[in-house]
CSV table of C-alpha atoms in Angstrom, one decimal:
chain,number,residue,atom,x,y,z
A,1,MET,CA,-20.8,166.6,9.8
A,2,SER,CA,-23.6,167.1,7.3
A,3,LEU,CA,-26.5,169.6,7.2
A,4,MET,CA,-29.8,169.2,5.3
A,5,ASP,CA,-32.0,172.2,5.1
A,6,VAL,CA,-35.4,171.7,3.4
A,7,ASP,CA,-37.1,174.9,2.4
A,8,THR,CA,-40.8,174.1,1.7
A,9,GLU,CA,-41.6,177.6,0.6
A,10,PHE,CA,-39.2,177.5,-2.3
A,11,ASP,CA,-39.6,173.8,-2.9
A,12,CYS,CA,-35.9,173.1,-3.1
A,13,VAL,CA,-33.3,171.1,-1.1
A,14,TRP,CA,-29.8,172.2,-0.2
A,15,SER,CA,-27.3,169.4,0.6
A,16,VAL,CA,-24.0,170.4,2.3
A,17,SER,CA,-21.1,168.1,2.8
A,18,THR,CA,-19.3,170.1,5.5
A,19,VAL,CA,-20.2,173.2,7.6
A,20,ARG,CA,-17.6,175.9,7.3
A,21,PRO,CA,-17.6,179.6,6.5
A,22,GLU,CA,-17.8,179.1,2.7
A,23,VAL,CA,-18.6,175.8,1.0
A,24,THR,CA,-19.6,174.5,-2.4
A,25,VAL,CA,-23.1,173.0,-2.6
A,26,LYS,CA,-25.4,171.6,-5.2
A,27,ARG,CA,-28.9,172.9,-5.6
A,28,HIS,CA,-31.6,170.4,-6.5
A,29,GLN,CA,-34.8,172.1,-7.6
A,30,HIS,CA,-37.7,170.1,-8.8
A,31,GLY,CA,-37.9,170.0,-12.5
A,32,SER,CA,-34.4,171.7,-13.0
A,33,PRO,CA,-30.9,170.3,-13.4
A,34,ALA,CA,-28.6,170.5,-10.4
A,35,ARG,CA,-26.6,173.8,-10.1
A,36,THR,CA,-23.4,174.3,-8.2
A,37,ASP,CA,-23.2,177.5,-6.0
A,38,THR,CA,-21.1,178.9,-3.2
A,39,LEU,CA,-22.9,179.0,0.1
A,40,LEU,CA,-22.0,181.1,3.1
A,41,LEU,CA,-23.0,179.4,6.4
A,42,VAL,CA,-23.3,181.3,9.6
A,43,SER,CA,-24.2,179.6,13.0
A,44,LEU,CA,-25.5,182.0,15.6
A,45,ALA,CA,-26.3,181.3,19.3
A,46,THR,CA,-29.1,183.5,20.7
A,47,GLN,CA,-31.2,183.5,23.8
A,48,ARG,CA,-33.9,181.7,21.9
A,49,GLY,CA,-31.5,179.0,20.7
A,50,LYS,CA,-29.1,178.2,17.9
A,51,LYS,CA,-29.8,179.5,14.4
A,52,ASN,CA,-28.2,178.4,11.1
A,53,TYR,CA,-28.3,180.9,8.3
A,54,ALA,CA,-27.2,180.4,4.7
A,55,SER,CA,-26.6,182.9,1.9
A,56,THR,CA,-26.0,182.4,-1.8
A,57,ASN,CA,-26.1,184.4,-4.9
A,58,GLN,CA,-29.0,182.2,-6.2
A,59,THR,CA,-31.3,182.2,-3.1
A,60,PRO,CA,-32.3,185.6,-1.7
A,61,ARG,CA,-34.2,184.5,1.4
A,62,PHE,CA,-31.5,183.7,3.9
A,63,GLY,CA,-29.3,186.7,3.2
A,64,ALA,CA,-32.3,188.9,3.9
A,65,LEU,CA,-32.9,187.2,7.2
A,66,ILE,CA,-29.3,187.6,8.3
A,67,GLN,CA,-29.3,191.2,7.2
A,68,SER,CA,-32.5,192.0,9.1
A,69,ASP,CA,-31.7,190.0,12.3
A,70,PHE,CA,-28.0,190.7,12.6
A,71,PRO,CA,-27.0,193.7,10.4
A,72,ASP,CA,-23.6,194.1,12.1
A,73,LEU,CA,-22.7,190.5,11.6
A,74,TRP,CA,-23.9,190.5,8.0
A,75,THR,CA,-21.8,193.6,7.2
A,76,HIS,CA,-18.8,191.9,8.8
A,77,CYS,CA,-19.4,188.7,6.8
A,78,GLN,CA,-19.7,190.6,3.5
A,79,SER,CA,-16.6,192.6,4.3
A,80,GLU,CA,-14.6,189.5,4.9
A,81,ARG,CA,-15.8,187.9,1.7
A,82,CYS,CA,-15.1,191.0,-0.2
A,83,GLU,CA,-11.6,191.4,1.2
A,84,LYS,CA,-10.9,187.8,0.3
A,85,LYS,CA,-12.0,188.5,-3.3
A,86,MET,CA,-9.7,191.5,-3.6
A,87,GLU,CA,-6.8,189.9,-1.9
A,88,ASN,CA,-4.7,189.2,-5.0
A,89,LYS,CA,-5.4,192.5,-6.8
A,90,GLU,CA,-2.5,194.8,-6.5
A,91,GLU,CA,-4.2,197.8,-8.1
A,92,SER,CA,-6.8,198.3,-5.4
A,93,LYS,CA,-6.4,198.1,-1.6
A,94,SER,CA,-10.1,198.6,-1.0
A,95,CYS,CA,-13.2,196.5,-1.8
A,96,SER,CA,-14.9,196.8,-5.2
A,97,VAL,CA,-18.0,195.0,-4.1
A,98,SER,CA,-20.8,196.2,-1.8
A,99,VAL,CA,-24.3,195.0,-0.7
A,100,LEU,CA,-27.2,197.2,-1.7
A,101,SER,CA,-29.4,198.8,0.9
A,102,TRP,CA,-33.2,198.3,1.0
A,103,GLU,CA,-33.7,201.7,-0.7
A,104,GLN,CA,-31.4,200.7,-3.5
A,105,VAL,CA,-33.0,197.3,-3.9
A,106,SER,CA,-36.4,199.0,-4.0
A,107,ARG,CA,-35.3,201.3,-6.8
A,108,LEU,CA,-33.8,198.2,-8.6
A,109,ASN,CA,-37.2,196.5,-8.3
A,110,GLU,CA,-38.9,199.5,-9.9
A,111,VAL,CA,-36.5,199.4,-12.8
A,112,LEU,CA,-36.9,195.7,-13.4
A,113,THR,CA,-40.7,195.7,-13.2
A,114,GLU,CA,-41.4,198.9,-15.1
A,115,VAL,CA,-43.1,198.3,-18.5
A,116,VAL,CA,-40.7,199.5,-21.3
A,117,PRO,CA,-42.1,199.8,-24.9
A,118,VAL,CA,-40.0,198.3,-27.7
A,119,HIS,CA,-41.2,200.2,-30.7
A,120,GLY,CA,-41.5,198.5,-34.1
A,121,ARG,CA,-40.8,200.0,-37.4
A,122,GLY,CA,-43.6,200.4,-40.0
A,123,ASN,CA,-46.8,198.4,-39.1
A,124,PHE,CA,-45.1,196.2,-36.5
A,125,PRO,CA,-46.8,196.5,-33.1
A,126,THR,CA,-45.1,197.9,-30.0
A,127,LEU,CA,-43.9,195.3,-27.6
A,128,GLU,CA,-44.6,195.9,-23.9
A,129,VAL,CA,-41.9,194.3,-21.9
A,130,ARG,CA,-40.5,194.3,-18.4
A,131,LEU,CA,-36.8,194.0,-18.0
A,132,LYS,CA,-37.0,191.2,-15.5
A,133,ASP,CA,-39.1,189.1,-18.0
A,134,ILE,CA,-37.0,189.6,-21.1
A,135,VAL,CA,-33.8,189.0,-19.1
A,136,ALA,CA,-35.2,185.8,-17.5
A,137,TRP,CA,-36.5,184.5,-20.9
A,138,VAL,CA,-33.2,185.2,-22.7
A,139,ARG,CA,-31.2,183.5,-19.9
A,140,SER,CA,-33.3,180.4,-19.8
A,141,HIS,CA,-33.3,180.0,-23.6
A,142,LEU,CA,-29.5,180.4,-23.7
A,143,GLU,CA,-29.1,177.7,-21.1
A,144,ARG,CA,-31.4,175.4,-23.1
A,145,SER,CA,-29.3,176.1,-26.1
A,146,GLY,CA,-26.2,175.0,-24.3
A,147,ILE,CA,-24.7,178.4,-23.4
A,148,ARG,CA,-24.1,178.8,-19.7
A,149,VAL,CA,-24.8,182.2,-18.2
A,150,LYS,CA,-22.3,182.9,-15.4
A,151,ASP,CA,-24.3,185.9,-14.1
A,152,VAL,CA,-26.5,188.8,-15.3
A,153,ARG,CA,-25.7,192.4,-14.4
A,154,LEU,CA,-27.3,195.8,-14.7
A,155,ASN,CA,-24.8,198.3,-16.1
A,156,GLY,CA,-24.2,201.9,-16.9
A,157,SER,CA,-26.4,204.9,-16.0
A,158,THR,CA,-29.3,202.7,-14.9
A,159,ALA,CA,-27.1,201.1,-12.2
A,160,SER,CA,-25.9,204.6,-11.2
A,161,HIS,CA,-29.6,205.6,-10.9
A,162,VAL,CA,-30.3,202.6,-8.6
A,163,LEU,CA,-27.4,203.5,-6.3
A,164,VAL,CA,-28.0,207.3,-6.2
A,165,GLN,CA,-31.3,208.6,-7.3
A,166,ASP,CA,-31.3,212.4,-7.1
A,167,LEU,CA,-28.7,213.3,-9.7
A,168,GLY,CA,-30.8,215.8,-11.6
A,169,TRP,CA,-30.9,213.7,-14.8
A,170,SER,CA,-32.7,210.5,-15.7
A,171,TYR,CA,-31.1,207.3,-16.9
A,172,LYS,CA,-31.3,206.4,-20.6
A,173,ASP,CA,-30.5,203.0,-22.0
A,174,LEU,CA,-31.3,199.9,-20.0
A,175,ASP,CA,-27.9,198.1,-20.2
A,176,VAL,CA,-27.8,194.4,-19.2
A,177,ILE,CA,-24.7,192.3,-19.3
A,178,PHE,CA,-24.9,188.5,-19.7
A,179,ARG,CA,-21.5,187.0,-18.8
A,180,VAL,CA,-21.0,184.0,-21.1
A,181,ASP,CA,-18.3,182.0,-22.9
A,182,LEU,CA,-18.0,182.7,-26.6
A,183,PRO,CA,-15.2,180.4,-27.8
A,184,HIS,CA,-16.6,180.0,-31.4
A,185,GLU,CA,-18.6,181.8,-34.0
A,186,THR,CA,-21.5,179.4,-33.3
A,187,GLU,CA,-22.2,181.0,-29.9
A,188,PHE,CA,-22.6,184.4,-31.5
A,189,ARG,CA,-25.2,183.0,-33.9
A,190,VAL,CA,-27.1,181.2,-31.1
A,191,ILE,CA,-27.3,184.4,-29.1
A,192,LYS,CA,-28.7,186.3,-32.0
A,193,ASP,CA,-31.3,183.6,-32.7
A,194,VAL,CA,-32.3,183.4,-29.0
A,195,VAL,CA,-32.9,187.1,-28.6
A,196,LEU,CA,-34.9,187.3,-31.9
A,197,GLY,CA,-36.9,184.3,-30.8
A,198,THR,CA,-37.6,185.9,-27.5
A,199,LEU,CA,-39.0,188.9,-29.3
A,200,LEU,CA,-41.4,186.6,-31.2
A,201,ASP,CA,-42.7,185.4,-27.8
A,202,PHE,CA,-43.4,189.0,-26.7
A,203,LEU,CA,-45.6,189.8,-29.8
A,204,PRO,CA,-49.2,190.6,-28.8
A,205,GLU,CA,-51.9,188.0,-29.0
A,206,GLY,CA,-53.6,187.9,-32.4
A,207,VAL,CA,-50.5,188.5,-34.4
A,208,ASN,CA,-49.8,185.8,-36.9
A,209,LYS,CA,-46.3,184.6,-36.0
A,210,GLU,CA,-46.0,181.8,-38.6
A,211,LYS,CA,-44.7,184.0,-41.4
A,212,ILE,CA,-42.5,186.2,-39.3
A,213,THR,CA,-38.8,185.3,-39.8
A,214,PRO,CA,-35.8,186.3,-37.5
A,215,MET,CA,-34.6,188.7,-40.3
A,216,THR,CA,-38.0,190.4,-40.2
A,217,LEU,CA,-37.9,190.8,-36.4
A,218,ARG,CA,-34.3,192.2,-36.7
A,219,GLU,CA,-35.4,194.8,-39.2
A,220,ALA,CA,-38.5,195.7,-37.1
A,221,TYR,CA,-37.2,195.9,-33.6
A,222,VAL,CA,-33.4,195.9,-33.5
A,223,GLN,CA,-31.7,199.3,-33.6
A,224,LYS,CA,-28.2,198.2,-33.3
A,225,LEU,CA,-26.4,194.8,-33.7
A,226,VAL,CA,-22.7,194.6,-32.9
A,227,LYS,CA,-20.3,191.7,-32.8
A,228,VAL,CA,-16.7,192.0,-31.7
A,229,ASN,CA,-14.5,188.9,-32.0
A,230,THR,CA,-10.8,189.5,-31.5
A,231,GLU,CA,-8.1,188.1,-29.3
A,232,GLN,CA,-8.7,190.6,-26.5
A,233,ASP,CA,-12.4,191.4,-27.0
A,234,ARG,CA,-15.2,188.9,-27.5
A,235,TRP,CA,-18.7,190.3,-27.0
A,236,SER,CA,-21.9,191.1,-28.9
A,237,LEU,CA,-24.6,193.7,-28.4
A,238,ILE,CA,-28.2,193.7,-29.4
A,239,SER,CA,-30.1,197.0,-28.9
A,240,LEU,CA,-33.9,197.1,-29.0
A,241,SER,CA,-35.5,200.3,-30.3
A,242,ASN,CA,-37.3,202.8,-28.1
A,243,ASN,CA,-38.4,206.1,-29.6
A,244,ASN,CA,-37.9,207.9,-26.2
A,245,GLY,CA,-34.2,206.9,-26.1
A,246,ARG,CA,-34.6,204.2,-23.4
A,247,ASN,CA,-33.3,201.3,-25.5
A,248,VAL,CA,-33.0,197.9,-24.0
A,249,GLU,CA,-29.4,196.9,-24.6
A,250,LEU,CA,-28.5,193.3,-24.2
A,251,LYS,CA,-24.7,192.7,-24.1
A,252,PHE,CA,-23.2,189.3,-24.1
A,253,VAL,CA,-19.6,189.4,-22.8
A,254,ASP,CA,-16.8,186.9,-22.8
A,255,THR,CA,-13.9,189.2,-22.5
A,256,ILE,CA,-13.6,193.0,-22.8
A,257,ARG,CA,-10.6,195.2,-22.2
A,258,ARG,CA,-12.4,198.3,-21.0
A,259,GLN,CA,-15.7,198.1,-19.2
A,260,PHE,CA,-16.1,201.7,-18.1
A,261,GLU,CA,-15.3,205.3,-19.1
A,262,PHE,CA,-15.5,207.2,-15.7
A,263,SER,CA,-15.9,206.1,-12.1
A,264,VAL,CA,-19.5,207.3,-12.0
A,265,ASP,CA,-20.6,204.8,-14.8
A,266,SER,CA,-18.4,201.9,-13.6
A,267,PHE,CA,-21.1,200.2,-11.5
A,268,GLN,CA,-22.5,196.7,-12.2
A,269,ILE,CA,-25.4,195.3,-10.1
A,270,VAL,CA,-25.7,191.5,-10.1
A,271,LEU,CA,-29.3,190.5,-10.8
A,272,ASP,CA,-29.3,186.8,-10.2
A,273,SER,CA,-30.8,187.0,-6.7
A,274,MET,CA,-33.5,189.3,-7.9
A,275,LEU,CA,-34.4,187.0,-10.8
A,276,ALA,CA,-34.5,184.0,-8.4
A,277,TYR,CA,-36.8,186.0,-6.0
A,278,TYR,CA,-39.2,186.8,-8.9
A,279,GLU,CA,-39.2,183.1,-9.9
A,280,LEU,CA,-39.6,181.5,-6.5
A,281,ALA,CA,-40.9,183.9,-3.8
A,282,GLN,CA,-44.6,184.3,-3.1
A,283,THR,CA,-44.1,187.1,-0.5
A,284,PRO,CA,-44.1,190.7,-1.8
A,285,MET,CA,-40.7,192.4,-1.4
A,286,SER,CA,-40.4,194.5,1.7
A,287,GLN,CA,-37.7,196.0,3.9
A,288,ALA,CA,-37.9,193.0,6.2
A,289,PHE,CA,-38.0,190.4,3.4
A,290,HIS,CA,-36.0,191.1,0.2
A,291,PRO,CA,-33.1,189.5,-1.6
A,292,THR,CA,-29.5,190.3,-0.9
A,293,VAL,CA,-28.1,192.1,-4.0
A,294,SER,CA,-24.5,193.0,-4.5
A,295,GLY,CA,-23.0,195.7,-6.7
A,296,GLU,CA,-19.5,196.0,-8.1
A,297,SER,CA,-17.5,198.9,-9.3
A,298,VAL,CA,-15.1,197.9,-12.1
A,299,TYR,CA,-13.3,201.2,-11.5
A,300,GLY,CA,-11.8,199.4,-8.5
A,301,ASP,CA,-12.9,201.1,-5.3
A,302,PHE,CA,-16.7,200.9,-4.8
A,303,GLY,CA,-16.8,203.5,-1.9
A,304,MET,CA,-14.7,206.0,-3.8
A,305,ALA,CA,-16.7,205.6,-7.0
A,306,LEU,CA,-20.0,206.0,-5.1
A,307,GLY,CA,-18.6,209.1,-3.4
A,308,HIS,CA,-17.8,210.5,-6.9
A,309,LEU,CA,-21.4,209.7,-8.0
A,310,ARG,CA,-23.0,211.4,-4.9
A,311,ASP,CA,-20.7,214.5,-5.1
A,312,LYS,CA,-20.9,214.7,-8.9
A,313,LEU,CA,-17.2,214.4,-9.4
A,314,ILE,CA,-15.4,213.2,-12.6
A,315,ALA,CA,-12.6,210.7,-12.3
A,316,THR,CA,-11.1,208.1,-14.6
A,317,LYS,CA,-8.1,205.9,-15.3
A,318,ARG,CA,-6.1,205.7,-18.5
A,319,PRO,CA,-8.5,207.5,-20.8
A,320,GLU,CA,-6.3,206.7,-23.8
A,321,GLU,CA,-7.6,203.1,-23.5
A,322,ILE,CA,-11.2,204.2,-24.1
A,323,ARG,CA,-12.5,204.2,-27.7
A,324,GLY,CA,-13.0,207.9,-28.5
A,325,GLY,CA,-11.1,208.8,-25.4
A,326,GLY,CA,-14.3,209.3,-23.4
A,327,LEU,CA,-14.4,212.8,-24.7
A,328,LEU,CA,-18.1,212.9,-25.6
A,329,LYS,CA,-19.1,211.3,-22.2
A,330,TYR,CA,-16.8,213.8,-20.4
A,331,CYS,CA,-18.5,216.8,-21.9
A,332,ASN,CA,-21.9,215.2,-21.1
A,333,LEU,CA,-20.9,215.0,-17.5
A,334,LEU,CA,-19.7,218.7,-17.5
A,335,VAL,CA,-23.0,219.9,-19.0
A,336,ARG,CA,-24.8,218.1,-16.1
A,337,ASP,CA,-22.8,220.1,-13.5
A,338,PHE,CA,-20.3,217.3,-12.7
A,339,GLN,CA,-16.8,218.7,-11.9
A,340,PRO,CA,-13.4,217.1,-12.3
A,341,ALA,CA,-12.1,215.6,-9.0
A,342,SER,CA,-8.8,217.2,-9.8
A,343,GLU,CA,-8.6,220.2,-12.1
A,344,GLU,CA,-4.9,219.9,-12.6
A,345,GLU,CA,-5.0,216.3,-13.5
A,346,PHE,CA,-7.9,216.7,-15.9
A,347,LYS,CA,-6.1,219.4,-17.9
A,348,ALA,CA,-3.6,216.7,-18.8
A,349,LEU,CA,-6.3,214.1,-19.2
A,350,GLU,CA,-8.3,216.3,-21.6
A,351,ARG,CA,-5.3,216.2,-24.0
A,352,TYR,CA,-5.3,212.4,-23.9
A,353,MET,CA,-9.1,212.3,-24.5
A,354,CYS,CA,-8.9,214.6,-27.5
A,355,SER,CA,-5.9,212.7,-29.0
A,356,ARG,CA,-7.6,209.4,-28.7
A,357,PHE,CA,-10.9,210.8,-30.2
A,358,PHE,CA,-9.1,212.1,-33.3
A,359,ILE,CA,-7.1,208.9,-33.6
A,360,ASP,CA,-10.3,206.8,-33.7
A,361,PHE,CA,-12.3,209.4,-35.8
A,362,PRO,CA,-9.7,211.2,-38.0
A,363,ASP,CA,-12.2,212.0,-40.8
A,364,ILE,CA,-14.4,215.1,-40.4
A,365,GLY,CA,-17.4,213.1,-41.7
A,366,GLU,CA,-16.8,210.4,-39.0
A,367,GLN,CA,-16.6,213.1,-36.4
A,368,GLN,CA,-19.9,214.6,-37.5
A,369,ARG,CA,-21.7,211.2,-37.5
A,370,LYS,CA,-20.3,210.3,-34.1
A,371,VAL,CA,-21.3,213.6,-32.4
A,372,GLU,CA,-24.8,213.6,-34.1
A,373,ALA,CA,-25.4,210.0,-33.0
A,374,TYR,CA,-24.3,210.8,-29.4
A,375,LEU,CA,-26.7,213.8,-29.3
A,376,GLN,CA,-29.5,211.7,-30.7
A,377,SER,CA,-29.1,208.9,-28.1
A,378,HIS,CA,-28.2,210.9,-25.0
A,379,PHE,CA,-30.3,214.1,-25.2
A,380,VAL,CA,-33.8,212.8,-26.0
A,381,GLY,CA,-36.2,215.3,-24.5
A,382,GLU,CA,-33.4,217.6,-23.6
A,383,GLU,CA,-33.2,219.8,-26.7
A,384,LYS,CA,-32.1,222.9,-24.7
A,385,SER,CA,-29.0,221.1,-23.4
A,386,LYS,CA,-27.7,220.2,-26.8
A,387,TYR,CA,-26.4,223.7,-27.5
A,388,ASP,CA,-24.6,223.9,-24.1
A,389,TYR,CA,-23.1,220.5,-24.7
A,390,LEU,CA,-21.7,221.5,-28.1
A,391,MET,CA,-20.3,224.7,-26.7
A,392,ILE,CA,-18.5,222.7,-23.9
A,393,LEU,CA,-17.2,220.2,-26.5
A,394,ARG,CA,-15.9,223.1,-28.7
A,395,ARG,CA,-14.1,224.7,-25.7
A,396,VAL,CA,-12.4,221.4,-24.7
A,397,VAL,CA,-11.4,220.7,-28.3
A,398,ASN,CA,-10.1,224.2,-28.7
A,399,GLU,CA,-8.1,224.2,-25.5
A,400,SER,CA,-6.8,220.7,-25.3
A,401,THR,CA,-6.2,219.4,-28.9
A,402,VAL,CA,-2.5,219.1,-29.6
A,403,CYS,CA,-2.5,216.3,-32.2
A,404,LEU,CA,-4.1,218.1,-35.2
A,405,MET,CA,-2.6,220.3,-37.8
A,406,GLY,CA,-3.9,223.9,-37.7
A,407,HIS,CA,-6.3,223.6,-40.6
A,408,GLU,CA,-7.7,220.3,-39.2
A,409,ARG,CA,-8.3,221.8,-35.8
A,410,ARG,CA,-10.1,224.8,-37.4
A,411,GLN,CA,-12.2,222.5,-39.5
A,412,THR,CA,-13.4,220.5,-36.5
A,413,LEU,CA,-14.1,223.7,-34.5
A,414,HIS,CA,-16.1,225.0,-37.5
A,415,LEU,CA,-18.1,221.8,-37.7
A,416,ILE,CA,-19.0,222.0,-34.0
A,417,SER,CA,-20.0,225.6,-34.4
A,418,LEU,CA,-22.3,224.8,-37.4
A,419,MET,CA,-23.9,222.0,-35.4
A,420,ALA,CA,-24.6,224.3,-32.5
A,421,PHE,CA,-26.1,226.9,-34.9
A,422,ARG,CA,-28.3,224.3,-36.4
A,423,VAL,CA,-29.5,223.2,-32.9
A,424,LEU,CA,-30.5,226.8,-32.2
A,425,ALA,CA,-32.3,227.0,-35.6
A,426,GLU,CA,-34.2,223.8,-34.8
A,427,GLN,CA,-35.3,225.4,-31.5
A,428,ASN,CA,-36.2,228.7,-33.1
A,429,ALA,CA,-33.7,230.2,-30.7
A,430,ILE,CA,-31.8,232.4,-33.2
A,431,PRO,CA,-31.9,236.0,-32.0
A,432,ASP,CA,-34.1,238.5,-33.8
A,433,ALA,CA,-32.0,240.3,-36.4
A,434,SER,CA,-33.6,243.7,-35.6
A,435,CYS,CA,-32.0,243.6,-32.2
A,436,VAL,CA,-28.6,242.8,-33.4
A,437,THR,CA,-25.9,245.1,-34.7
A,438,CYS,CA,-23.7,243.5,-37.4
A,439,TYR,CA,-20.3,244.7,-38.5
A,440,TYR,CA,-18.5,244.4,-41.8
A,441,GLN,CA,-14.9,245.0,-42.8
A,442,PRO,CA,-14.4,247.4,-45.8
A,443,ALA,CA,-12.3,246.2,-48.7
A,444,PRO,CA,-8.6,246.9,-48.3
A,445,TYR,CA,-8.4,249.3,-51.3
A,446,VAL,CA,-10.8,251.7,-49.6
A,447,ARG,CA,-8.1,252.6,-47.1
A,448,ASP,CA,-5.6,253.4,-49.9
A,449,HIS,CA,-5.1,257.1,-50.0
A,450,ASN,CA,-4.7,257.0,-53.8
A,451,PHE,CA,-8.1,255.5,-54.2
A,452,SER,CA,-10.7,258.0,-55.4
A,453,ASN,CA,-14.4,257.3,-55.8
A,454,TYR,CA,-17.5,259.5,-56.1
A,455,TYR,CA,-19.3,257.3,-53.6
A,456,VAL,CA,-16.6,257.4,-50.9
A,457,ALA,CA,-16.5,260.4,-48.6
A,458,ASN,CA,-13.2,262.1,-47.9
A,459,GLN,CA,-12.8,260.9,-44.3
A,460,ASN,CA,-10.9,258.4,-42.2
A,461,ILE,CA,-12.4,255.0,-42.7
A,462,PRO,CA,-12.5,252.8,-39.5
A,463,THR,CA,-11.5,249.2,-39.6
A,464,TRP,CA,-15.1,248.0,-38.9
A,465,LEU,CA,-18.3,249.7,-39.8
A,466,PRO,CA,-21.8,249.1,-38.5
A,467,CYS,CA,-24.3,247.7,-41.0
A,468,ASN,CA,-27.0,250.2,-40.0
């Protein structure tokens, strides 16, 4: 049995060889090469007749129709698909994937369509970009260059913001993951050239682009450029500068051992259906007509991780696997009123975090640079929270560090104290000395009964004396 569904609105044809719950189809869109996708077919008998619905990660329309007409059935279908996906994973008995609600899709649309400035250094102009545009351009240029993009995902605090809005703190970097294959060094170079070439396309009209080289664009707009190519990790990161701390971070991942630090930042939202909607749909997005968007928690249990996010609870797995132990992120969550899901468990986990942090950053200079960089990127516009953060970091290091020698531990604590004092000085928050009573300790020889001096009265000297 064969089915041919011609969708005139999107000007594309779907050809299906057999009708069953899940089949492989080829999409033939005018002007584009054929693309193979997985299609979920649902046949429904209603009083008005028989309806055939189809859903795929590339075409948003049909999933939205099923979801709006038959929400119970759609939830059931998605649950069955999700259970099948997690069938062979022993670590998790529950589903790591979920379909976003209309409210969440609406917030995602706001994030993707918001204008984000990419600030240039020196005399270079500011680029006004929308996340949906730069992601679509990069993906299309990668595919033209021979690099297939498996999917595109929104990651990190921005994904958490989309899922739960009212957390009392705004998202920072715009983290986007492109899942690609990086078998050789050539692919890394192609990715870098594609991203820099995309920046050239976003330069304002009137700018002479002929003499602007990729190296010039890198110096002007790229804040961070990272490449990791080992047996277990193959990925690269290009971070575009934003003076307000909202950098556009484009991450190209083949393999990566650890994708999250805590359950609340383990969410990834697949953007393919949204990008297809922007490209093909002519109808404005609404509750009755919007793409079906799925989210995944790489922590393992989507429902549990979402509960942690809503209730502001901290949970993680194997923190010793995280570079830096997740220590700085953990203290960031604490300063934002998150609480450990299990106090007892986290007392032990704090020791793992501190141990891994000092293994990765053993030198006092490295520790200072790491903490300062974290403050600079995660506390933009939150100067008053920096001191509280450093005090929490000092407390955790003081109570949970077991891997350092005594003098090394005191050296690190002294460093954090100095950084906190400097933060207060920058805020002009150092107390007025006229309102403070200071104490000093007399020299030991003053307490010697054989010591005699004209300036010392013949009286018992206390251990500490007030300055005034």
